[in-house]
PDB file of C-alpha atoms in Angstrom:
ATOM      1  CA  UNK V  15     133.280  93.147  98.530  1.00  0.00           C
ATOM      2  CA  UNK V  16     130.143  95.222  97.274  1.00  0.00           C
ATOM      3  CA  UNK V  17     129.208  97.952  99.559  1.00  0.00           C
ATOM      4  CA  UNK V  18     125.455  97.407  98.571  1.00  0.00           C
ATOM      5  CA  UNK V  19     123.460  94.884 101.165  1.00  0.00           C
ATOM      6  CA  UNK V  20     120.359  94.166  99.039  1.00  0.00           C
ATOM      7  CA  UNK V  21     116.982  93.291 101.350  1.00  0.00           C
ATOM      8  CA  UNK V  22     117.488  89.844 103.378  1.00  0.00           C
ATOM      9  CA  UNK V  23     113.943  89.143 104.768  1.00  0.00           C
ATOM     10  CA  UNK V  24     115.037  85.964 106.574  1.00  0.00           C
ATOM     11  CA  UNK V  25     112.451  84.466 108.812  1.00  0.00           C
ATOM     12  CA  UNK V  26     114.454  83.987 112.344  1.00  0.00           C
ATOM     13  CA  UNK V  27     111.951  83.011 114.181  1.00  0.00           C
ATOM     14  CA  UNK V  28     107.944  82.464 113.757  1.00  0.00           C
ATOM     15  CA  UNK V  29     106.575  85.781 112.993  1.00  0.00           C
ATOM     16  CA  UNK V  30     110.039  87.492 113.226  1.00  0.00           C
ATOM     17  CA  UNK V  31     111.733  88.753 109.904  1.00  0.00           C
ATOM     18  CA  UNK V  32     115.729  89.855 109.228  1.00  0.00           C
ATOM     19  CA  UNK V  33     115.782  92.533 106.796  1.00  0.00           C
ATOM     20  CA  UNK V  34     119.109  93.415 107.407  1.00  0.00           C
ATOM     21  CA  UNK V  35     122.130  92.125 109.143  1.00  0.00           C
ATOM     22  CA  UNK V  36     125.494  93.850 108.219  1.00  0.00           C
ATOM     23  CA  UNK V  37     128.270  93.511 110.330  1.00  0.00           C
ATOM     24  CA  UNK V  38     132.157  92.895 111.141  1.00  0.00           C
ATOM     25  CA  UNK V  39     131.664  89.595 109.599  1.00  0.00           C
ATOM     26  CA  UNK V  40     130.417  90.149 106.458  1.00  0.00           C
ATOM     27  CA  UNK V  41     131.237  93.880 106.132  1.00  0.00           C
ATOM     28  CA  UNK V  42     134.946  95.688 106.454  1.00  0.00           C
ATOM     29  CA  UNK V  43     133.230  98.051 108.825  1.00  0.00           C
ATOM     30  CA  UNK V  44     134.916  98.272 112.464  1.00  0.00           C
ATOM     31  CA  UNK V  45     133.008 100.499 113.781  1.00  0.00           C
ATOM     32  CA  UNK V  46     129.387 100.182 112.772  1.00  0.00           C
ATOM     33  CA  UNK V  47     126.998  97.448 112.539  1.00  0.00           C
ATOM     34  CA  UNK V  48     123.277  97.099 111.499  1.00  0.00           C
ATOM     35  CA  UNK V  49     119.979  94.893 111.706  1.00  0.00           C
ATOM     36  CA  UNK V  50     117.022  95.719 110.458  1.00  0.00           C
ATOM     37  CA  UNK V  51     113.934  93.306 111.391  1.00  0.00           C
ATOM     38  CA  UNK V  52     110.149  93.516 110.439  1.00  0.00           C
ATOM     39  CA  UNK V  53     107.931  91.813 113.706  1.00  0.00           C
ATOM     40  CA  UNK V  54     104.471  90.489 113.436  1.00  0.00           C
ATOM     41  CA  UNK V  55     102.058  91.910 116.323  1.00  0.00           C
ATOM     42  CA  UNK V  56     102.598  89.756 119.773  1.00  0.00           C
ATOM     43  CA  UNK V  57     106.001  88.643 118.295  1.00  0.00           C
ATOM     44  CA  UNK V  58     109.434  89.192 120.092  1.00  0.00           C
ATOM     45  CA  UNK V  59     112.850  89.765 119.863  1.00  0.00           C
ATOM     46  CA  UNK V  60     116.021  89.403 122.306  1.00  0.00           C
ATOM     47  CA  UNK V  61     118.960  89.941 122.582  1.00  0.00           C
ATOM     48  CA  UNK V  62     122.285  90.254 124.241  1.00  0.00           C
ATOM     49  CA  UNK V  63     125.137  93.090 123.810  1.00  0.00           C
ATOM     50  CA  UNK V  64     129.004  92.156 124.390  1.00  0.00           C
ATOM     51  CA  UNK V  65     131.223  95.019 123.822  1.00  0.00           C
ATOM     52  CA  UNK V  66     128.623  96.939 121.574  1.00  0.00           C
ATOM     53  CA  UNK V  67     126.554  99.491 122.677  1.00  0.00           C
ATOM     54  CA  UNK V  68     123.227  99.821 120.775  1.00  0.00           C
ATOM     55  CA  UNK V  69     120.560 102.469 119.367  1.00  0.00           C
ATOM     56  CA  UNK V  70     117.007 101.054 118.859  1.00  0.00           C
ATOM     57  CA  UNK V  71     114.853 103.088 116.574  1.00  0.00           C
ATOM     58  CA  UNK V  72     111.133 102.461 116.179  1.00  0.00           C
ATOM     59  CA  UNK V  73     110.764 102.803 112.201  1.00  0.00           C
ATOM     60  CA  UNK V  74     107.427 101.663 112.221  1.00  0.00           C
ATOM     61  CA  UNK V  75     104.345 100.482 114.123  1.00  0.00           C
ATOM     62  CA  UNK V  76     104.399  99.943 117.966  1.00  0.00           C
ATOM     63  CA  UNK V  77     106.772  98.121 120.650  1.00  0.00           C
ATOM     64  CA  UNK V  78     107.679  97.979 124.116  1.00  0.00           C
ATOM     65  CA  UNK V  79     111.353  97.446 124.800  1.00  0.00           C
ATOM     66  CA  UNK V  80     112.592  96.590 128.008  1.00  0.00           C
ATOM     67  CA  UNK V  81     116.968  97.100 128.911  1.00  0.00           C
ATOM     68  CA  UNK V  82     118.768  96.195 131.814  1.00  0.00           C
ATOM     69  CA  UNK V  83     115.677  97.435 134.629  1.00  0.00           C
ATOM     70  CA  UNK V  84     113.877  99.740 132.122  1.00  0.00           C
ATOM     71  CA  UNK V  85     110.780  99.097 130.758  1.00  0.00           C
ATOM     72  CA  UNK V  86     109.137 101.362 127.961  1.00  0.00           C
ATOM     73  CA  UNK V  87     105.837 100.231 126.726  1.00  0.00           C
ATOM     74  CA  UNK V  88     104.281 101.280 123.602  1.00  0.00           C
ATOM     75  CA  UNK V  89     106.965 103.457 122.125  1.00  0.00           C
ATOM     76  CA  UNK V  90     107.069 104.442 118.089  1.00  0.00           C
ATOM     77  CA  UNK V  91     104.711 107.064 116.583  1.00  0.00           C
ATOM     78  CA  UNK V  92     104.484 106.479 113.083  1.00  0.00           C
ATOM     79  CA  UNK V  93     102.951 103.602 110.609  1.00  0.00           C
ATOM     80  CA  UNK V  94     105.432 104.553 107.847  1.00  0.00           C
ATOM     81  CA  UNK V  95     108.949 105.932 107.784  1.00  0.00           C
ATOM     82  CA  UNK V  96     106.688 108.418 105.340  1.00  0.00           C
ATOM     83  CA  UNK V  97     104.848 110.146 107.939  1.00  0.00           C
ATOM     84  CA  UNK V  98     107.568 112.328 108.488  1.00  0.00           C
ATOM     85  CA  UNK V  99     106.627 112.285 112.578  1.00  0.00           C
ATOM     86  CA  UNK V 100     110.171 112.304 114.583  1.00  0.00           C
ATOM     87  CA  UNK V 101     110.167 108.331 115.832  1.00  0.00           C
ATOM     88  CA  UNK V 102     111.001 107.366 119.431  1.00  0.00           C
ATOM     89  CA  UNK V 103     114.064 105.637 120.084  1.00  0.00           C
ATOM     90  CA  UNK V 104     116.354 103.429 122.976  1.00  0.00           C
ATOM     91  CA  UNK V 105     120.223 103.744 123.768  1.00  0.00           C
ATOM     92  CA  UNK V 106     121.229 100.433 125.567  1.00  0.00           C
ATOM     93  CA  UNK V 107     124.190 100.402 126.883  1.00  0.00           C
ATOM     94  CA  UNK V 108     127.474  97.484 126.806  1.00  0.00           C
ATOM     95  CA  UNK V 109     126.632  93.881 128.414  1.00  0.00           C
ATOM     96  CA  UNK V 110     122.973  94.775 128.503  1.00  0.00           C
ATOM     97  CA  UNK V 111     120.115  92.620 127.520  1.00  0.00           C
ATOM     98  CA  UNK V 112     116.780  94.064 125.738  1.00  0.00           C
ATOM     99  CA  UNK V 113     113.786  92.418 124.233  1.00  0.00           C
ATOM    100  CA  UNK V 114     111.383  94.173 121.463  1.00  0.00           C
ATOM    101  CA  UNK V 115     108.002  93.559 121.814  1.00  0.00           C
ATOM    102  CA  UNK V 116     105.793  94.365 118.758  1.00  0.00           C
ATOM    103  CA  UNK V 117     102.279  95.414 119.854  1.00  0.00           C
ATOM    104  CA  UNK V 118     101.110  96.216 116.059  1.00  0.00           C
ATOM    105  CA  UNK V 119     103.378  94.962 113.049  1.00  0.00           C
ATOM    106  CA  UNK V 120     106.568  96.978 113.750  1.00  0.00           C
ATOM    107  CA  UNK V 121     109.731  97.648 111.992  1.00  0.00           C
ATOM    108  CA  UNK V 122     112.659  98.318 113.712  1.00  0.00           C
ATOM    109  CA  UNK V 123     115.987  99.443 113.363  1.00  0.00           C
ATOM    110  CA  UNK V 124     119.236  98.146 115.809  1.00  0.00           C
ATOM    111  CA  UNK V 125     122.242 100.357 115.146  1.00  0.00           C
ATOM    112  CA  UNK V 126     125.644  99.361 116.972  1.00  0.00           C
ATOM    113  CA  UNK V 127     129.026 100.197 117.330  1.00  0.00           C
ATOM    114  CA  UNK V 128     132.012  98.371 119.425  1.00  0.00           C
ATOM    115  CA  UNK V 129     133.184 100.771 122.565  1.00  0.00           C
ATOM    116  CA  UNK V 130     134.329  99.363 125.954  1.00  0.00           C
ATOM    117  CA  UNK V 131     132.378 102.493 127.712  1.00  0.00           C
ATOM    118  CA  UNK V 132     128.772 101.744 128.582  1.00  0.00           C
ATOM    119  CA  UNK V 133     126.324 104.766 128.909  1.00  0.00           C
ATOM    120  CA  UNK V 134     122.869 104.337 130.934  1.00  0.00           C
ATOM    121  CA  UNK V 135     119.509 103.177 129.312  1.00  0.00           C
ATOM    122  CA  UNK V 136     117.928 105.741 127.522  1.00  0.00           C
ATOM    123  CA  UNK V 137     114.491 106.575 126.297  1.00  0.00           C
ATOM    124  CA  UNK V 138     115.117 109.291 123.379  1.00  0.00           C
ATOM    125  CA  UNK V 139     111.581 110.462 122.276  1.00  0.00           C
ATOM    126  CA  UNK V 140     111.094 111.722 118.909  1.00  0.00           C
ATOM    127  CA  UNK V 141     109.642 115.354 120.533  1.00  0.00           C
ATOM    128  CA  UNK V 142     113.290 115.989 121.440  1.00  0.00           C
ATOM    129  CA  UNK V 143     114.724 115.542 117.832  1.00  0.00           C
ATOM    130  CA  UNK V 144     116.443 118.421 116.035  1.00  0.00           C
ATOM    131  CA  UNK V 145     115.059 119.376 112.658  1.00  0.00           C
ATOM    132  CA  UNK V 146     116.590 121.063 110.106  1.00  0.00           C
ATOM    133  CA  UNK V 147     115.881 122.196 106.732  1.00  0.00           C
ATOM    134  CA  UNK V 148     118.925 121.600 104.555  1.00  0.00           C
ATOM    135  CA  UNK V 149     119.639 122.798 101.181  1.00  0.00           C
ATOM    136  CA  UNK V 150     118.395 124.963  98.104  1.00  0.00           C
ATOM    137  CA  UNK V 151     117.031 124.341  94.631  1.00  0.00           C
ATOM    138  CA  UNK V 152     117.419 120.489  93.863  1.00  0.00           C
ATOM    139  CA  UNK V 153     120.037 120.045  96.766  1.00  0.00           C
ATOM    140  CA  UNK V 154     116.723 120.116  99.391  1.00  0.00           C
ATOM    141  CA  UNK V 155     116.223 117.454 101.975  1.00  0.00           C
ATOM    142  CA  UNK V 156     114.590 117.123 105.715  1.00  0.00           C
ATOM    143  CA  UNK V 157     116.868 115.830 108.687  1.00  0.00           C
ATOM    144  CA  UNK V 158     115.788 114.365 111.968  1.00  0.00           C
ATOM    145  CA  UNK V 159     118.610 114.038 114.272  1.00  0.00           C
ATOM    146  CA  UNK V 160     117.959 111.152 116.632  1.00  0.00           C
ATOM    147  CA  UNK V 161     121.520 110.748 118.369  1.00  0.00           C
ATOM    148  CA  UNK V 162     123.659 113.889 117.085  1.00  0.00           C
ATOM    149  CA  UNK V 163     126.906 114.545 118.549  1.00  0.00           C
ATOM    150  CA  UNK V 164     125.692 117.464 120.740  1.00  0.00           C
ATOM    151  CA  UNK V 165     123.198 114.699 122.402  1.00  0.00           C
ATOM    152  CA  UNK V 166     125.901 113.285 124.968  1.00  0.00           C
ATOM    153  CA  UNK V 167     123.719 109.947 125.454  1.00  0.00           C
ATOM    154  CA  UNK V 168     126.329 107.758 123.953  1.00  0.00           C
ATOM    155  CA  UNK V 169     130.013 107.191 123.674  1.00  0.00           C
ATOM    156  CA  UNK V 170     130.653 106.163 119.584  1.00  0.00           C
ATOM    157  CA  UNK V 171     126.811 106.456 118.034  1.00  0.00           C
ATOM    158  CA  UNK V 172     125.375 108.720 115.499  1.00  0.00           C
ATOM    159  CA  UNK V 173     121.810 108.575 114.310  1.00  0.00           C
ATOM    160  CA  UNK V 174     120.211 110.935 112.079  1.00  0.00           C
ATOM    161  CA  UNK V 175     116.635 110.292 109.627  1.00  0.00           C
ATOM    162  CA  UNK V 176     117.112 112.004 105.910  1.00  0.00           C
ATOM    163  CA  UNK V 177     114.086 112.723 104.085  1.00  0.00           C
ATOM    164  CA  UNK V 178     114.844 113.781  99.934  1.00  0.00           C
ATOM    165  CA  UNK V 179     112.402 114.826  97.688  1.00  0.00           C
ATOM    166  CA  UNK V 180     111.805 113.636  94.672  1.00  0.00           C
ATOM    167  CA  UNK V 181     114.161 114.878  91.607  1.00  0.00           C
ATOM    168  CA  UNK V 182     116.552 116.155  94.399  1.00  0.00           C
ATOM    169  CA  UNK V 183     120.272 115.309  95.840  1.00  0.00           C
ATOM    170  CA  UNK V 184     121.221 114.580  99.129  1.00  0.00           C
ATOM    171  CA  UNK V 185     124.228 113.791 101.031  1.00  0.00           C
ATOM    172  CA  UNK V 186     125.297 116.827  98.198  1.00  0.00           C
ATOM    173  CA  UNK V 187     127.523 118.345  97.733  1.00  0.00           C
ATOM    174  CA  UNK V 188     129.967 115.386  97.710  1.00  0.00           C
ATOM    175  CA  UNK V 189     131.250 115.054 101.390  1.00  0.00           C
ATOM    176  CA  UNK V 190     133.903 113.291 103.073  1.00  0.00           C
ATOM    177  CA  UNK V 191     134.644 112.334 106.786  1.00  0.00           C
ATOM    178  CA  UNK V 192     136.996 109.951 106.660  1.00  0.00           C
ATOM    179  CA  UNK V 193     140.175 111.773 107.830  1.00  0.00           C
ATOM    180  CA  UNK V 194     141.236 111.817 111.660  1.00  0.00           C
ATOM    181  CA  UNK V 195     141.965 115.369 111.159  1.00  0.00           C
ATOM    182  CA  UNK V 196     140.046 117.287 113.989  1.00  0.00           C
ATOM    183  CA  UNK V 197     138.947 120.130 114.456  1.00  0.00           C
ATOM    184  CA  UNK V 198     138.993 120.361 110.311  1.00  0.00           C
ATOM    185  CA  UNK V 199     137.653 116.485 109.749  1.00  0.00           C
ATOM    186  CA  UNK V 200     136.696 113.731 111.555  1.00  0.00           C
ATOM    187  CA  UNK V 201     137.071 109.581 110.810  1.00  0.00           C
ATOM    188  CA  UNK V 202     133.680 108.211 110.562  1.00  0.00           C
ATOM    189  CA  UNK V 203     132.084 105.078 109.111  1.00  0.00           C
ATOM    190  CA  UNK V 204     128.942 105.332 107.838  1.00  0.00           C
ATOM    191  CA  UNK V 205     125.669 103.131 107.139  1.00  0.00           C
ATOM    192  CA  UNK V 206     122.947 103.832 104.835  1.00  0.00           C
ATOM    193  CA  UNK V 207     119.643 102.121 105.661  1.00  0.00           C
ATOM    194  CA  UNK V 208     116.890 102.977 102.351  1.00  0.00           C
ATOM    195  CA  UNK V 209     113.501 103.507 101.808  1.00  0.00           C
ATOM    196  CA  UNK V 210     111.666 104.875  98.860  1.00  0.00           C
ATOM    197  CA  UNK V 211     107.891 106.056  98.569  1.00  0.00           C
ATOM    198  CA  UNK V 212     106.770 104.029  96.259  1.00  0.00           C
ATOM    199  CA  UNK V 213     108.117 100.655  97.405  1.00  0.00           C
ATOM    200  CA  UNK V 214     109.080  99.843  93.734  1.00  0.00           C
ATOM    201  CA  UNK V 215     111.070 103.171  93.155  1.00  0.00           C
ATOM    202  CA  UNK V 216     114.893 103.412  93.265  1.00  0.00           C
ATOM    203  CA  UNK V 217     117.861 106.098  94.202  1.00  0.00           C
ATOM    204  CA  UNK V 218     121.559 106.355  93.290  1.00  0.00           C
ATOM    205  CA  UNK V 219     124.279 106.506  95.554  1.00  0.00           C
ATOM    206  CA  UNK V 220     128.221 107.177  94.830  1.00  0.00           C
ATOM    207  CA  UNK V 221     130.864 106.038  96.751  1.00  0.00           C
ATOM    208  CA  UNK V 222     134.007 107.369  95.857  1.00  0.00           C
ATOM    209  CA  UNK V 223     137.262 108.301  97.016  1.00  0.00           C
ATOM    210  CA  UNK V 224     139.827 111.338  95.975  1.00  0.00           C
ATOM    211  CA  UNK V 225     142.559 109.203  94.087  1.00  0.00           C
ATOM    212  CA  UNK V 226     139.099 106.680  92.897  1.00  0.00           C
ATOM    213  CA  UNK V 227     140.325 103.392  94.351  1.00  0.00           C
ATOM    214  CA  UNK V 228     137.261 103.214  95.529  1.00  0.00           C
ATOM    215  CA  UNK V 229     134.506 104.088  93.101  1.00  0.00           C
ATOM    216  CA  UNK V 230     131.234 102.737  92.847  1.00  0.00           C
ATOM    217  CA  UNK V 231     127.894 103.771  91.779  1.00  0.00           C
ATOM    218  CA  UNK V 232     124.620 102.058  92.986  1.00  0.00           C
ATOM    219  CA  UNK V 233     121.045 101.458  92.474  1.00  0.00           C
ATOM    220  CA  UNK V 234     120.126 101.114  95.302  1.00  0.00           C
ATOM    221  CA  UNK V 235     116.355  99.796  96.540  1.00  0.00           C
ATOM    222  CA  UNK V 236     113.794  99.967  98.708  1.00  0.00           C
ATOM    223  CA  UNK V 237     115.274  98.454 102.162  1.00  0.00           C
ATOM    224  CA  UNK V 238     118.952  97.921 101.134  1.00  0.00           C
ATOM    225  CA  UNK V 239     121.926  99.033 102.705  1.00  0.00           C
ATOM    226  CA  UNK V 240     124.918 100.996 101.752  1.00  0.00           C
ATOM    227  CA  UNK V 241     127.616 100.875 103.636  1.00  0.00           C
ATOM    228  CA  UNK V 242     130.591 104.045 103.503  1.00  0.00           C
ATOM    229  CA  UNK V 243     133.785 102.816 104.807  1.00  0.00           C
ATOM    230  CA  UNK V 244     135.131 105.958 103.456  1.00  0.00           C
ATOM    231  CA  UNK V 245     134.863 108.232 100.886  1.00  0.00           C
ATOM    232  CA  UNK V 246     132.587 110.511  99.630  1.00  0.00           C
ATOM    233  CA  UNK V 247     129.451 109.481  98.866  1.00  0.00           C
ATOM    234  CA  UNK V 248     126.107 111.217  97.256  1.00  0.00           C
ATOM    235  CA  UNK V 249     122.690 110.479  96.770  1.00  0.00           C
ATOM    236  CA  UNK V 250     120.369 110.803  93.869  1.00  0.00           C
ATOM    237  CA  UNK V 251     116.995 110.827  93.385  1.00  0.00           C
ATOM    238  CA  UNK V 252     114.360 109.915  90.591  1.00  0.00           C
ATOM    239  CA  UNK V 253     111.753 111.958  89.514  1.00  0.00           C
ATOM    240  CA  UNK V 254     108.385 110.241  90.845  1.00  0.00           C
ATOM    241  CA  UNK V 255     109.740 108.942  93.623  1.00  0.00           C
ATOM    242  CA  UNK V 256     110.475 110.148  97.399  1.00  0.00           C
ATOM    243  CA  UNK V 257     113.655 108.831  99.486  1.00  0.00           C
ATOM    244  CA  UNK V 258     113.879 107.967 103.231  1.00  0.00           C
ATOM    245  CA  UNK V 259     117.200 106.865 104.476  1.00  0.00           C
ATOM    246  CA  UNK V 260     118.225 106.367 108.355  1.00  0.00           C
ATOM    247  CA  UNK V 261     122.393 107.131 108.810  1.00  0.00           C
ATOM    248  CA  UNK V 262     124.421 105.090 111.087  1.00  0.00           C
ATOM    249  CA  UNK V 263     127.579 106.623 111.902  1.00  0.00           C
ATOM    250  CA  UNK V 264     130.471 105.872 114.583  1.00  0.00           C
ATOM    251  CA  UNK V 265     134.377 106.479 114.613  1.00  0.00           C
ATOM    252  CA  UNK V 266     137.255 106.751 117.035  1.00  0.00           C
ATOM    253  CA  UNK V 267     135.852 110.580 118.435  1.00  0.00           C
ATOM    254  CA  UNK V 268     131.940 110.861 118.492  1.00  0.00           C
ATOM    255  CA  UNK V 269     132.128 114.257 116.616  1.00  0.00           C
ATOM    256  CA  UNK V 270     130.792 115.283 112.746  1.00  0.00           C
ATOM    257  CA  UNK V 271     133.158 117.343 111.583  1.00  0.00           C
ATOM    258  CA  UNK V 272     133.228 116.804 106.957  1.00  0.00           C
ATOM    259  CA  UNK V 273     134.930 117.928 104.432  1.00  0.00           C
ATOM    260  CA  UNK V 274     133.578 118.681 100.835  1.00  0.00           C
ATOM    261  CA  UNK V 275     134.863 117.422  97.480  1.00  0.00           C
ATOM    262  CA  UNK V 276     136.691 121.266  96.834  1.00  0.00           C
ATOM    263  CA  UNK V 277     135.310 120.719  93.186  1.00  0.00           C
ATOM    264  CA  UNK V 278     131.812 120.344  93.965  1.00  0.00           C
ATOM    265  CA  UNK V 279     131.926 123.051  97.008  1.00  0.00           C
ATOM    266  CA  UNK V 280     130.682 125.736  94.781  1.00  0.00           C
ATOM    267  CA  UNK V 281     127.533 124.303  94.508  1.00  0.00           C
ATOM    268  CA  UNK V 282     126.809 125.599  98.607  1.00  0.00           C
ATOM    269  CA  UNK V 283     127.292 129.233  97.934  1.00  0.00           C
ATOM    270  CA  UNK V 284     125.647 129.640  94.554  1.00  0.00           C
ATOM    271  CA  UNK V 285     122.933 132.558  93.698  1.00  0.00           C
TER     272      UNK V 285
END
């Protein structure tokens, strides 16, 4: 099975368009699922969570989302993943029901992983992200943590926003987290949900493991999906062209702990 989910856009409903849907079913991921769906203004979408609990990030555009008894109206801040502005999000909880109600054209992402332990409703606006500068040289990139692990609003879920410049890596050097092996490593799937700036543009990610049973390298386009069941698992990008990705990640312990390919680790401490 491929570990590259290529765009969708699947019309659900009138005005309501799948961009992505990756899951248990059609995906060897157990502990992270994704859907991705572009709304029309005034158009809806609901749904209802079993044993999943659920992050709801406002990519683009405008949209009240009620959960459970909670109503938020109006939330999202930017028109483009490219504005860069920190993007208001919801944490619904297991057995919960929440609609999405676009007030301008919205895009919006649903992240989800299994758990049996249900958190409250949550409103997590973008003010309250974490940003960090990572990196030097080519190795330079912009993170917005949404849902890190020292957020305790959720019991398996991860969310973090990676900006990468053109010409420069990310996800670099090479790591790993696929090893229950705390406090060195931790075992945690990962999702890759892409943009690029401009739409036509293009990045390359590598998926690899240390003994390369798994190994593959793909071009990867605007609003397709990579999904890391393990291994490490860089990204590359073009000259000309500017890379937005959102990371899903969940595992048995909701902690990032990684572990660098040892041959690439020099890279980190270089003059």
């Amino acid at each position: 099975m491929s570990l590259l989910y290529p765009k969708q856009n699947q019309e659900i409903q009138p005005g309501v368009h799948l961009i992505q849907d990756v899951n248990a079913t059609n995906s060897p991921m157990k502990y992270t699922a994704v859907k991705v769906l572009e709304l029309d203004a005034q158009r809806s979408f609901a749904e209802t969570l079993g044993n999943f609990e659920a992050g709801i990030v406002i990519l683009a555009g405008k949209v009240t989302v009620t959960a459970g008894d909670q109503r938020f109206e109006g939330i999202g801040q930017r028109q483009s993943v490219f504005d860069k502005i920190p993007t208001d999000s919801v944490y619904v909880g297991t057995g919960l029901s929440f609609k999405l109600a676009a007030q301008t054209t919205a895009k919006v992402l649903i992240a989800y992983s299994p758990t049996t332990t249900s958190f409250p409703v949550r409103l997590i606006k973008g003010d309250i992200h974490q940003i960090e500068h990572r990196g030097r040289y080519q190795n330079k990139r912009l993170v917005q943590n949404i849902l890190p692990d020292d957020l305790p609003f959720a019991d398996k879920l991860l969310l973090v926003e990676v900006y990468t410049d053109s010409g420069n890596w990310s996800s670099y050097p090479p790591h790993r987290h696929d090893h229950d092996n705390l406090p060195t490593e931790s075992l945690l799937e990962e999702i890759y949900y892409h943009e690029m700036q401009p739409k036509q543009g293009f990045v390359f990610q590598r998926v690899y493991t240390d003994d390369l049973s798994l190994n593959e390298t793909m071009a990867v386009q605007n609003q397709d999906v990579v999904i890391v069941p393990k291994g490490y698992h860089p990204v590359g990008v073009p000259d000309g062209y500017d890379s937005y990705y959102l990371n899903i990640m969940a595992g048995p312990i909701r902690v990032w702990h990684f572990h660098n390919a040892p041959e690439h680790a020099w890279i980190i401490d270089r003059k």
